[in-house]
GROMACS .gro file of N, CA and C in nm:
model
  531
    1MET      N    1  12.537   9.794   9.641
    1MET     CA    2  12.409   9.859   9.605
    1MET      C    3  12.291   9.767   9.645
    2SER      N    4  12.182   9.825   9.671
    2SER     CA    5  12.068   9.753   9.701
    2SER      C    6  11.942   9.829   9.650
    3LEU      N    7  11.830   9.748   9.625
    3LEU     CA    8  11.711   9.794   9.576
    3LEU      C    9  11.639   9.840   9.704
    4LEU      N   10  11.558   9.955   9.686
    4LEU     CA   11  11.495  10.017   9.795
    4LEU      C   12  11.354   9.995   9.779
    5ASN      N   13  11.272   9.987   9.879
    5ASN     CA   14  11.125   9.972   9.869
    5ASN      C   15  11.063  10.118   9.828
    6ILE      N   16  10.984  10.116   9.729
    6ILE     CA   17  10.913  10.247   9.692
    6ILE      C   18  10.784  10.236   9.766
    7LEU      N   19  10.762  10.342   9.834
    7LEU     CA   20  10.631  10.357   9.894
    7LEU      C   21  10.509  10.385   9.796
    8ARG      N   22  10.400  10.329   9.830
    8ARG     CA   23  10.286  10.332   9.734
    8ARG      C   24  10.172  10.432   9.791
    9TYR      N   25  10.130  10.518   9.692
    9TYR     CA   26  10.018  10.591   9.732
    9TYR      C   27   9.897  10.496   9.780
   10PRO      N   28   9.816  10.545   9.880
   10PRO     CA   29   9.815  10.663   9.957
   10PRO      C   30   9.905  10.654  10.100
   11ASP      N   31  10.013  10.584  10.099
   11ASP     CA   32  10.099  10.589  10.218
   11ASP      C   33  10.120  10.721  10.267
   12PRO      N   34  10.085  10.751  10.398
   12PRO     CA   35  10.092  10.884  10.452
   12PRO      C   36  10.247  10.927  10.451
   13ARG      N   37  10.346  10.849  10.448
   13ARG     CA   38  10.477  10.890  10.449
   13ARG      C   39  10.513  10.976  10.320
   14LEU      N   40  10.437  10.948  10.225
   14LEU     CA   41  10.457  11.024  10.100
   14LEU      C   42  10.427  11.177  10.121
   15ASN      N   43  10.356  11.197  10.221
   15ASN     CA   44  10.311  11.349  10.243
   15ASN      C   45  10.416  11.415  10.343
   16LYS      N   46  10.507  11.347  10.379
   16LYS     CA   47  10.611  11.414  10.468
   16LYS      C   48  10.693  11.523  10.395
   17VAL      N   49  10.727  11.624  10.452
   17VAL     CA   50  10.825  11.726  10.390
   17VAL      C   51  10.967  11.687  10.415
   18ALA      N   52  11.046  11.683  10.318
   18ALA     CA   53  11.177  11.640  10.328
   18ALA      C   54  11.255  11.767  10.380
   19ARG      N   55  11.367  11.724  10.459
   19ARG     CA   56  11.467  11.820  10.525
   19ARG      C   57  11.574  11.832  10.424
   20PRO      N   58  11.649  11.954  10.435
   20PRO     CA   59  11.769  11.974  10.353
   20PRO      C   60  11.879  11.873  10.400
   21VAL      N   61  11.951  11.833  10.286
   21VAL     CA   62  12.069  11.752  10.316
   21VAL      C   63  12.184  11.845  10.372
   22THR      N   64  12.242  11.806  10.470
   22THR     CA   65  12.359  11.887  10.540
   22THR      C   66  12.484  11.805  10.561
   23VAL      N   67  12.482  11.685  10.532
   23VAL     CA   68  12.609  11.604  10.544
   23VAL      C   69  12.629  11.530  10.405
   24PHE      N   70  12.742  11.567  10.350
   24PHE     CA   71  12.785  11.501  10.226
   24PHE      C   72  12.903  11.398  10.239
   25ASP      N   73  12.850  11.275  10.272
   25ASP     CA   74  12.950  11.157  10.302
   25ASP      C   75  12.925  11.039  10.235
   26ALA      N   76  12.987  10.932  10.277
   26ALA     CA   77  12.978  10.807  10.200
   26ALA      C   78  12.826  10.751  10.216
   27ARG      N   79  12.755  10.785  10.316
   27ARG     CA   80  12.619  10.733  10.346
   27ARG      C   81  12.543  10.790  10.236
   28LEU      N   82  12.554  10.913  10.197
   28LEU     CA   83  12.476  10.991  10.099
   28LEU      C   84  12.501  10.937   9.968
   29LYS      N   85  12.639  10.913   9.934
   29LYS     CA   86  12.665  10.849   9.799
   29LYS      C   87  12.614  10.726   9.792
   30GLN      N   88  12.601  10.633   9.909
   30GLN     CA   89  12.536  10.500   9.890
   30GLN      C   90  12.389  10.512   9.871
   31LEU      N   91  12.332  10.618   9.938
   31LEU     CA   92  12.184  10.645   9.913
   31LEU      C   93  12.154  10.679   9.761
   32VAL      N   94  12.243  10.754   9.707
   32VAL     CA   95  12.228  10.787   9.569
   32VAL      C   96  12.248  10.666   9.471
   33ALA      N   97  12.346  10.595   9.511
   33ALA     CA   98  12.367  10.466   9.430
   33ALA      C   99  12.248  10.369   9.441
   34ASP      N  100  12.205  10.352   9.558
   34ASP     CA  101  12.079  10.256   9.576
   34ASP      C  102  11.958  10.310   9.516
   35MET      N  103  11.935  10.462   9.530
   35MET     CA  104  11.829  10.520   9.456
   35MET      C  105  11.829  10.503   9.306
   36ALA      N  106  11.946  10.516   9.252
   36ALA     CA  107  11.978  10.499   9.102
   36ALA      C  108  11.934  10.348   9.060
   37GLU      N  109  11.996  10.254   9.136
   37GLU     CA  110  11.954  10.113   9.100
   37GLU      C  111  11.814  10.082   9.103
   38THR      N  112  11.743  10.148   9.222
   38THR     CA  113  11.598  10.133   9.233
   38THR      C  114  11.526  10.201   9.120
   39LEU      N  115  11.574  10.313   9.074
   39LEU     CA  116  11.507  10.381   8.963
   39LEU      C  117  11.513  10.301   8.837
   40TYR      N  118  11.634  10.258   8.799
   40TYR     CA  119  11.662  10.182   8.668
   40TYR      C  120  11.575  10.042   8.673
   41GLU      N  121  11.577   9.977   8.801
   41GLU     CA  122  11.509   9.856   8.793
   41GLU      C  123  11.354   9.869   8.790
   42ALA      N  124  11.296   9.983   8.835
   42ALA     CA  125  11.141   9.997   8.851
   42ALA      C  126  11.064   9.977   8.716
   43PRO      N  127  11.104  10.022   8.597
   43PRO     CA  128  11.193  10.129   8.569
   43PRO      C  129  11.110  10.269   8.564
   44GLY      N  130  11.195  10.365   8.586
   44GLY     CA  131  11.143  10.500   8.587
   44GLY      C  132  11.228  10.613   8.531
   45VAL      N  133  11.193  10.744   8.534
   45VAL     CA  134  11.287  10.838   8.493
   45VAL      C  135  11.333  10.929   8.614
   46GLY      N  136  11.267  10.926   8.726
   46GLY     CA  137  11.295  10.997   8.833
   46GLY      C  138  11.252  10.943   8.965
   47LEU      N  139  11.326  10.967   9.074
   47LEU     CA  140  11.287  10.913   9.208
   47LEU      C  141  11.327  11.012   9.316
   48ALA      N  142  11.240  11.051   9.403
   48ALA     CA  143  11.282  11.132   9.510
   48ALA      C  144  11.294  11.047   9.629
   49ALA      N  145  11.381  11.087   9.724
   49ALA     CA  146  11.411  11.021   9.842
   49ALA      C  147  11.298  10.993   9.940
   50THR      N  148  11.202  11.081   9.919
   50THR     CA  149  11.067  11.061  10.001
   50THR      C  150  11.004  10.934   9.958
   51GLN      N  151  11.017  10.908   9.841
   51GLN     CA  152  10.944  10.785   9.782
   51GLN      C  153  11.010  10.644   9.838
   52VAL      N  154  11.141  10.660   9.892
   52VAL     CA  155  11.199  10.543   9.960
   52VAL      C  156  11.205  10.561  10.109
   53ASP      N  157  11.122  10.653  10.153
   53ASP     CA  158  11.107  10.668  10.301
   53ASP      C  159  11.220  10.728  10.363
   54VAL      N  160  11.297  10.813  10.290
   54VAL     CA  161  11.425  10.892  10.320
   54VAL      C  162  11.360  11.032  10.318
   55HIS      N  163  11.359  11.110  10.418
   55HIS     CA  164  11.285  11.232  10.409
   55HIS      C  165  11.398  11.347  10.417
   56GLN      N  166  11.482  11.342  10.304
   56GLN     CA  167  11.581  11.438  10.268
   56GLN      C  168  11.564  11.494  10.130
   57GLN      N  169  11.615  11.616  10.111
   57GLN     CA  170  11.589  11.673   9.969
   57GLN      C  171  11.687  11.616   9.878
   58LEU      N  172  11.651  11.513   9.818
   58LEU     CA  173  11.747  11.445   9.732
   58LEU      C  174  11.650  11.372   9.618
   59VAL      N  175  11.696  11.406   9.483
   59VAL     CA  176  11.617  11.347   9.368
   59VAL      C  177  11.720  11.296   9.276
   60VAL      N  178  11.704  11.185   9.227
   60VAL     CA  179  11.777  11.115   9.104
   60VAL      C  180  11.692  11.119   8.971
   61ILE      N  181  11.745  11.169   8.868
   61ILE     CA  182  11.678  11.164   8.745
   61ILE      C  183  11.753  11.115   8.633
   62ASP      N  184  11.698  11.036   8.542
   62ASP     CA  185  11.770  11.002   8.422
   62ASP      C  186  11.662  10.989   8.314
   63THR      N  187  11.655  11.090   8.224
   63THR     CA  188  11.546  11.083   8.117
   63THR      C  189  11.613  11.010   7.990
   64SER      N  190  11.735  10.963   7.986
   64SER     CA  191  11.790  10.906   7.862
   64SER      C  192  11.732  10.764   7.841
   65ASP      N  193  11.729  10.728   7.727
   65ASP     CA  194  11.680  10.595   7.677
   65ASP      C  195  11.785  10.489   7.715
   66THR      N  196  11.901  10.523   7.736
   66THR     CA  197  12.009  10.418   7.756
   66THR      C  198  12.041  10.414   7.912
   67HIS      N  199  11.980  10.487   7.994
   67HIS     CA  200  12.004  10.484   8.139
   67HIS      C  201  12.155  10.506   8.181
   68ASP      N  202  12.214  10.608   8.117
   68ASP     CA  203  12.354  10.628   8.152
   68ASP      C  204  12.376  10.785   8.173
   69ALA      N  205  12.268  10.862   8.209
   69ALA     CA  206  12.281  11.013   8.216
   69ALA      C  207  12.221  11.056   8.349
   70LEU      N  208  12.262  10.965   8.450
   70LEU     CA  209  12.203  11.001   8.593
   70LEU      C  210  12.221  11.146   8.637
   71GLN      N  211  12.126  11.216   8.674
   71GLN     CA  212  12.150  11.356   8.737
   71GLN      C  213  12.098  11.357   8.877
   72VAL      N  214  12.176  11.418   8.972
   72VAL     CA  215  12.147  11.407   9.106
   72VAL      C  216  12.127  11.564   9.158
   73PHE      N  217  12.023  11.586   9.218
   73PHE     CA  218  11.975  11.717   9.266
   73PHE      C  219  11.949  11.716   9.418
   74ILE      N  220  12.045  11.781   9.486
   74ILE     CA  221  12.027  11.786   9.635
   74ILE      C  222  11.991  11.915   9.670
   75ASN      N  223  11.893  11.940   9.768
   75ASN     CA  224  11.826  12.066   9.802
   75ASN      C  225  11.796  12.152   9.690
   76PRO      N  226  11.719  12.089   9.602
   76PRO     CA  227  11.681  12.166   9.473
   76PRO      C  228  11.576  12.266   9.506
   77GLU      N  229  11.583  12.383   9.426
   77GLU     CA  230  11.484  12.479   9.433
   77GLU      C  231  11.477  12.534   9.295
   78ILE      N  232  11.337  12.563   9.259
   78ILE     CA  233  11.317  12.632   9.142
   78ILE      C  234  11.338  12.781   9.146
   79VAL      N  235  11.426  12.826   9.075
   79VAL     CA  236  11.461  12.995   9.087
   79VAL      C  237  11.370  13.067   8.978
   80TRP      N  238  11.331  12.987   8.876
   80TRP     CA  239  11.251  13.050   8.760
   80TRP      C  240  11.159  12.952   8.698
   81ALA      N  241  11.043  12.991   8.666
   81ALA     CA  242  10.948  12.903   8.586
   81ALA      C  243  10.882  12.981   8.476
   82SER      N  244  10.878  12.941   8.359
   82SER     CA  245  10.807  12.999   8.241
   82SER      C  246  10.674  13.029   8.272
   83ALA      N  247  10.621  13.134   8.210
   83ALA     CA  248  10.474  13.165   8.205
   83ALA      C  249  10.396  13.079   8.123
   84GLU      N  250  10.477  13.022   8.023
   84GLU     CA  251  10.414  12.913   7.929
   84GLU      C  252  10.397  12.783   8.013
   85LYS      N  253  10.275  12.718   7.990
   85LYS     CA  254  10.247  12.609   8.053
   85LYS      C  255  10.226  12.494   7.947
   86LYS      N  256  10.252  12.365   7.990
   86LYS     CA  257  10.238  12.253   7.896
   86LYS      C  258  10.164  12.152   7.986
   87VAL      N  259  10.077  12.064   7.915
   87VAL     CA  260  10.017  11.954   7.969
   87VAL      C  261  10.096  11.818   7.944
   88TYR      N  262  10.134  11.750   8.041
   88TYR     CA  263  10.198  11.629   8.023
   88TYR      C  264  10.129  11.515   8.074
   89ASP      N  265  10.133  11.398   8.025
   89ASP     CA  266  10.079  11.273   8.060
   89ASP      C  267  10.164  11.209   8.162
   90GLU      N  268  10.159  11.220   8.298
   90GLU     CA  269  10.242  11.186   8.406
   90GLU      C  270  10.198  11.055   8.468
   91GLY      N  271  10.313  10.991   8.517
   91GLY     CA  272  10.299  10.872   8.597
   91GLY      C  273  10.380  10.876   8.712
   92CYS      N  274  10.378  10.786   8.803
   92CYS     CA  275  10.456  10.793   8.926
   92CYS      C  276  10.498  10.645   8.972
   93LEU      N  277  10.618  10.617   9.011
   93LEU     CA  278  10.652  10.490   9.078
   93LEU      C  279  10.577  10.466   9.188
   94SER      N  280  10.531  10.562   9.266
   94SER     CA  281  10.457  10.545   9.387
   94SER      C  282  10.297  10.524   9.367
   95VAL      N  283  10.261  10.536   9.240
   95VAL     CA  284  10.129  10.525   9.187
   95VAL      C  285  10.130  10.447   9.054
   96PRO      N  286  10.180  10.306   9.073
   96PRO     CA  287  10.207  10.229   8.947
   96PRO      C  288  10.070  10.203   8.867
   97GLY      N  289  10.096  10.213   8.733
   97GLY     CA  290   9.984  10.192   8.638
   97GLY      C  291   9.886  10.303   8.625
   98VAL      N  292   9.906  10.424   8.691
   98VAL     CA  293   9.824  10.528   8.680
   98VAL      C  294   9.897  10.663   8.595
   99TYR      N  295   9.833  10.694   8.510
   99TYR     CA  296   9.884  10.811   8.415
   99TYR      C  297   9.777  10.913   8.395
  100ASP      N  298   9.801  11.032   8.411
  100ASP     CA  299   9.713  11.147   8.385
  100ASP      C  300   9.774  11.279   8.344
  101ASP      N  301   9.693  11.362   8.284
  101ASP     CA  302   9.749  11.486   8.236
  101ASP      C  303   9.759  11.590   8.360
  102VAL      N  304   9.882  11.645   8.361
  102VAL     CA  305   9.913  11.752   8.465
  102VAL      C  306   9.967  11.870   8.389
  103GLU      N  307   9.925  11.995   8.433
  103GLU     CA  308   9.975  12.101   8.368
  103GLU      C  309  10.086  12.172   8.445
  104ARG      N  310  10.196  12.202   8.387
  104ARG     CA  311  10.311  12.262   8.469
  104ARG      C  312  10.370  12.354   8.377
  105PRO      N  313  10.457  12.446   8.439
  105PRO     CA  314  10.543  12.545   8.360
  105PRO      C  315  10.621  12.452   8.250
  106ALA      N  316  10.640  12.506   8.126
  106ALA     CA  317  10.710  12.436   8.025
  106ALA      C  318  10.852  12.433   8.046
  107GLN      N  319  10.912  12.537   8.106
  107GLN     CA  320  11.053  12.550   8.132
  107GLN      C  321  11.087  12.593   8.288
  108VAL      N  322  11.180  12.536   8.345
  108VAL     CA  323  11.218  12.575   8.474
  108VAL      C  324  11.376  12.593   8.487
  109LYS      N  325  11.411  12.673   8.573
  109LYS     CA  326  11.557  12.683   8.615
  109LYS      C  327  11.566  12.636   8.746
  110VAL      N  328  11.646  12.541   8.776
  110VAL     CA  329  11.665  12.483   8.908
  110VAL      C  330  11.809  12.500   8.957
  111ARG      N  331  11.806  12.528   9.094
  111ARG     CA  332  11.939  12.545   9.157
  111ARG      C  333  11.944  12.452   9.263
  112ALA      N  334  12.063  12.379   9.261
  112ALA     CA  335  12.073  12.251   9.348
  112ALA      C  336  12.226  12.231   9.385
  113LEU      N  337  12.253  12.135   9.459
  113LEU     CA  338  12.389  12.077   9.492
  113LEU      C  339  12.411  11.943   9.432
  114ASP      N  340  12.522  11.919   9.394
  114ASP     CA  341  12.559  11.781   9.349
  114ASP      C  342  12.602  11.693   9.457
  115ILE      N  343  12.646  11.569   9.433
  115ILE     CA  344  12.676  11.487   9.520
  115ILE      C  345  12.788  11.510   9.618
  116ASP      N  346  12.874  11.605   9.584
  116ASP     CA  347  12.981  11.654   9.653
  116ASP      C  348  12.955  11.785   9.727
  117GLY      N  349  12.829  11.837   9.704
  117GLY     CA  350  12.799  11.960   9.773
  117GLY      C  351  12.819  12.072   9.703
  118LYS      N  352  12.864  12.064   9.581
  118LYS     CA  353  12.876  12.179   9.483
  118LYS      C  354  12.764  12.241   9.419
  119PRO      N  355  12.742  12.368   9.421
  119PRO     CA  356  12.617  12.434   9.361
  119PRO      C  357  12.622  12.430   9.214
  120PHE      N  358  12.494  12.415   9.158
  120PHE     CA  359  12.487  12.431   9.013
  120PHE      C  360  12.348  12.464   8.978
  121GLU      N  361  12.339  12.533   8.856
  121GLU     CA  362  12.210  12.563   8.806
  121GLU      C  363  12.190  12.508   8.672
  122LEU      N  364  12.060  12.480   8.640
  122LEU     CA  365  12.027  12.402   8.513
  122LEU      C  366  11.893  12.456   8.464
  123THR      N  367  11.885  12.496   8.342
  123THR     CA  368  11.754  12.525   8.279
  123THR      C  369  11.701  12.408   8.201
  124ALA      N  370  11.582  12.372   8.223
  124ALA     CA  371  11.537  12.248   8.166
  124ALA      C  372  11.389  12.274   8.085
  125ASP      N  373  11.361  12.199   7.987
  125ASP     CA  374  11.231  12.189   7.932
  125ASP      C  375  11.206  12.060   7.905
  126GLY      N  376  11.088  12.037   7.842
  126GLY     CA  377  11.038  11.898   7.799
  126GLY      C  378  11.022  11.809   7.911
  127LEU      N  379  11.055  11.679   7.891
  127LEU     CA  380  11.053  11.578   7.989
  127LEU      C  381  11.131  11.601   8.124
  128LEU      N  382  11.252  11.652   8.096
  128LEU     CA  383  11.337  11.689   8.215
  128LEU      C  384  11.270  11.793   8.304
  129ALA      N  385  11.215  11.894   8.246
  129ALA     CA  386  11.142  11.998   8.334
  129ALA      C  387  11.012  11.946   8.415
  130VAL      N  388  10.942  11.858   8.353
  130VAL     CA  389  10.831  11.788   8.415
  130VAL      C  390  10.879  11.712   8.517
  131CYS      N  391  10.991  11.630   8.497
  131CYS     CA  392  11.043  11.542   8.597
  131CYS      C  393  11.103  11.603   8.722
  132ILE      N  394  11.175  11.712   8.698
  132ILE     CA  395  11.224  11.793   8.809
  132ILE      C  396  11.113  11.840   8.891
  133GLN      N  397  11.000  11.904   8.832
  133GLN     CA  398  10.900  11.958   8.905
  133GLN      C  399  10.819  11.844   8.979
  134HIS      N  400  10.802  11.724   8.921
  134HIS     CA  401  10.730  11.623   8.971
  134HIS      C  402  10.801  11.569   9.087
  135GLU      N  403  10.931  11.545   9.083
  135GLU     CA  404  11.007  11.487   9.195
  135GLU      C  405  11.025  11.609   9.305
  136MET      N  406  11.040  11.724   9.265
  136MET     CA  407  11.046  11.823   9.385
  136MET      C  408  10.909  11.835   9.448
  137ASP      N  409  10.796  11.800   9.389
  137ASP     CA  410  10.677  11.796   9.452
  137ASP      C  411  10.676  11.681   9.565
  138HIS      N  412  10.740  11.581   9.533
  138HIS     CA  413  10.749  11.464   9.650
  138HIS      C  414  10.827  11.523   9.768
  139LEU      N  415  10.938  11.606   9.744
  139LEU     CA  416  11.000  11.658   9.857
  139LEU      C  417  10.919  11.751   9.944
  140LYS      N  418  10.815  11.802   9.879
  140LYS     CA  419  10.708  11.896   9.960
  140LYS      C  420  10.612  11.812  10.011
  141GLY      N  421  10.604  11.675   9.991
  141GLY     CA  422  10.503  11.581  10.041
  141GLY      C  423  10.380  11.579   9.939
  142LYS      N  424  10.413  11.607   9.817
  142LYS     CA  425  10.278  11.624   9.728
  142LYS      C  426  10.300  11.509   9.623
  143VAL      N  427  10.193  11.435   9.592
  143VAL     CA  428  10.206  11.345   9.483
  143VAL      C  429  10.108  11.385   9.367
  144PHE      N  430  10.157  11.354   9.247
  144PHE     CA  431  10.107  11.404   9.124
  144PHE      C  432   9.949  11.391   9.129
  145VAL      N  433   9.890  11.290   9.180
  145VAL     CA  434   9.750  11.276   9.169
  145VAL      C  435   9.672  11.399   9.258
  146GLU      N  436   9.748  11.467   9.331
  146GLU     CA  437   9.675  11.578   9.397
  146GLU      C  438   9.643  11.691   9.312
  147TYR      N  439   9.693  11.694   9.177
  147TYR     CA  440   9.667  11.789   9.090
  147TYR      C  441   9.534  11.750   9.014
  148LEU      N  442   9.488  11.623   9.037
  148LEU     CA  443   9.372  11.577   8.969
  148LEU      C  444   9.240  11.617   9.046
  149SER      N  445   9.120  11.592   8.979
  149SER     CA  446   9.003  11.631   9.054
  149SER      C  447   8.979  11.535   9.178
  150PRO      N  448   8.904  11.573   9.276
  150PRO     CA  449   8.878  11.487   9.389
  150PRO      C  450   8.822  11.349   9.348
  151LEU      N  451   8.729  11.340   9.250
  151LEU     CA  452   8.666  11.232   9.198
  151LEU      C  453   8.781  11.126   9.152
  152LYS      N  454   8.880  11.176   9.060
  152LYS     CA  455   8.985  11.103   9.011
  152LYS      C  456   9.072  11.045   9.118
  153ARG      N  457   9.106  11.139   9.201
  153ARG     CA  458   9.193  11.111   9.325
  153ARG      C  459   9.136  10.984   9.408
  154ASN      N  460   9.006  11.012   9.445
  154ASN     CA  461   8.949  10.898   9.523
  154ASN      C  462   8.945  10.775   9.461
  155ARG      N  463   8.918  10.769   9.319
  155ARG     CA  464   8.919  10.645   9.243
  155ARG      C  465   9.054  10.578   9.255
  156ILE      N  466   9.145  10.656   9.239
  156ILE     CA  467   9.297  10.618   9.234
  156ILE      C  468   9.323  10.554   9.377
  157LYS      N  469   9.283  10.637   9.464
  157LYS     CA  470   9.315  10.582   9.610
  157LYS      C  471   9.252  10.451   9.637
  158SER      N  472   9.134  10.439   9.594
  158SER     CA  473   9.055  10.315   9.619
  158SER      C  474   9.131  10.198   9.537
  159LYS      N  475   9.166  10.224   9.427
  159LYS     CA  476   9.229  10.119   9.345
  159LYS      C  477   9.362  10.080   9.407
  160MET      N  478   9.427  10.173   9.466
  160MET     CA  479   9.572  10.144   9.520
  160MET      C  480   9.552  10.078   9.642
  161ILE      N  481   9.467  10.102   9.724
  161ILE     CA  482   9.426  10.032   9.851
  161ILE      C  483   9.390   9.877   9.818
  162LYS      N  484   9.304   9.877   9.713
  162LYS     CA  485   9.261   9.740   9.678
  162LYS      C  486   9.369   9.649   9.630
  163GLU      N  487   9.461   9.707   9.546
  163GLU     CA  488   9.577   9.647   9.497
  163GLU      C  489   9.674   9.600   9.606
  164GLU      N  490   9.693   9.690   9.700
  164GLU     CA  491   9.776   9.667   9.819
  164GLU      C  492   9.729   9.544   9.900
  165ARG      N  493   9.591   9.543   9.930
  165ARG     CA  494   9.534   9.436   9.991
  165ARG      C  495   9.554   9.310   9.929
  166GLU      N  496   9.530   9.297   9.800
  166GLU     CA  497   9.556   9.179   9.720
  166GLU      C  498   9.695   9.134   9.726
  167MET      N  499   9.793   9.233   9.709
  167MET     CA  500   9.933   9.180   9.726
  167MET      C  501   9.958   9.127   9.851
  168GLN      N  502   9.904   9.181   9.964
  168GLN     CA  503   9.926   9.121  10.091
  168GLN      C  504   9.856   8.985  10.101
  169ARG      N  505   9.746   8.965  10.051
  169ARG     CA  506   9.681   8.835  10.052
  169ARG      C  507   9.766   8.727   9.980
  170GLN      N  508   9.821   8.768   9.857
  170GLN     CA  509   9.899   8.673   9.793
  170GLN      C  510  10.024   8.645   9.852
  171ALA      N  511  10.089   8.745   9.923
  171ALA     CA  512  10.220   8.714  10.005
  171ALA      C  513  10.178   8.624  10.119
  172GLN      N  514  10.070   8.639  10.182
  172GLN     CA  515  10.032   8.550  10.292
  172GLN      C  516  10.015   8.408  10.256
  173GLY      N  517   9.940   8.406  10.129
  173GLY     CA  518   9.917   8.260  10.077
  173GLY      C  519  10.048   8.193  10.046
  174ARG      N  520  10.144   8.267  10.004
  174ARG     CA  521  10.274   8.198   9.974
  174ARG      C  522  10.344   8.157  10.100
  175ARG      N  523  10.327   8.231  10.212
  175ARG     CA  524  10.386   8.190  10.337
  175ARG      C  525  10.317   8.078  10.415
  176VAL      N  526  10.193   8.046  10.390
  176VAL     CA  527  10.114   7.967  10.471
  176VAL      C  528  10.148   7.809  10.409
  177GLY      N  529  10.170   7.793  10.287
  177GLY     CA  530  10.186   7.665  10.216
  177GLY      C  531  10.317   7.616  10.265
   0.00000   0.00000   0.00000
């Protein structure tokens, strides 16, 4: 297994729409394992393949406190969403250090394939429902900050660009000496 590089907002690759997974092989299993390792190391509760620059419809989620309940969603689709909405304080591994309120359906029913290509359905609420919707947005090329006002989004974008420049400067400084 190996850690994967997580793209940072506003990287344009985060806006690519993912293609369906059509081959269920050892390469896919390795990608799932690498994504799980990356998720736990980050640490986070969900990671979409888009975030690691793989534009396939694949999401890994683990909302447990013990990091032992990994769920894999391949080619997921929401087949039902509740009319009831809830506001959650969301964050994202691609937008580190930024959290804000996003309103989403309180419950969803998702249909997906597992790692072996077998179909399943799952009804979720609470954190799992939020996570499923958040990660599925990534597969559509959408980052959670796009739910925020243009002013907030622009501030976050500027902050992320500034942080990226600073990290690059620090990395160059280490190489020079």
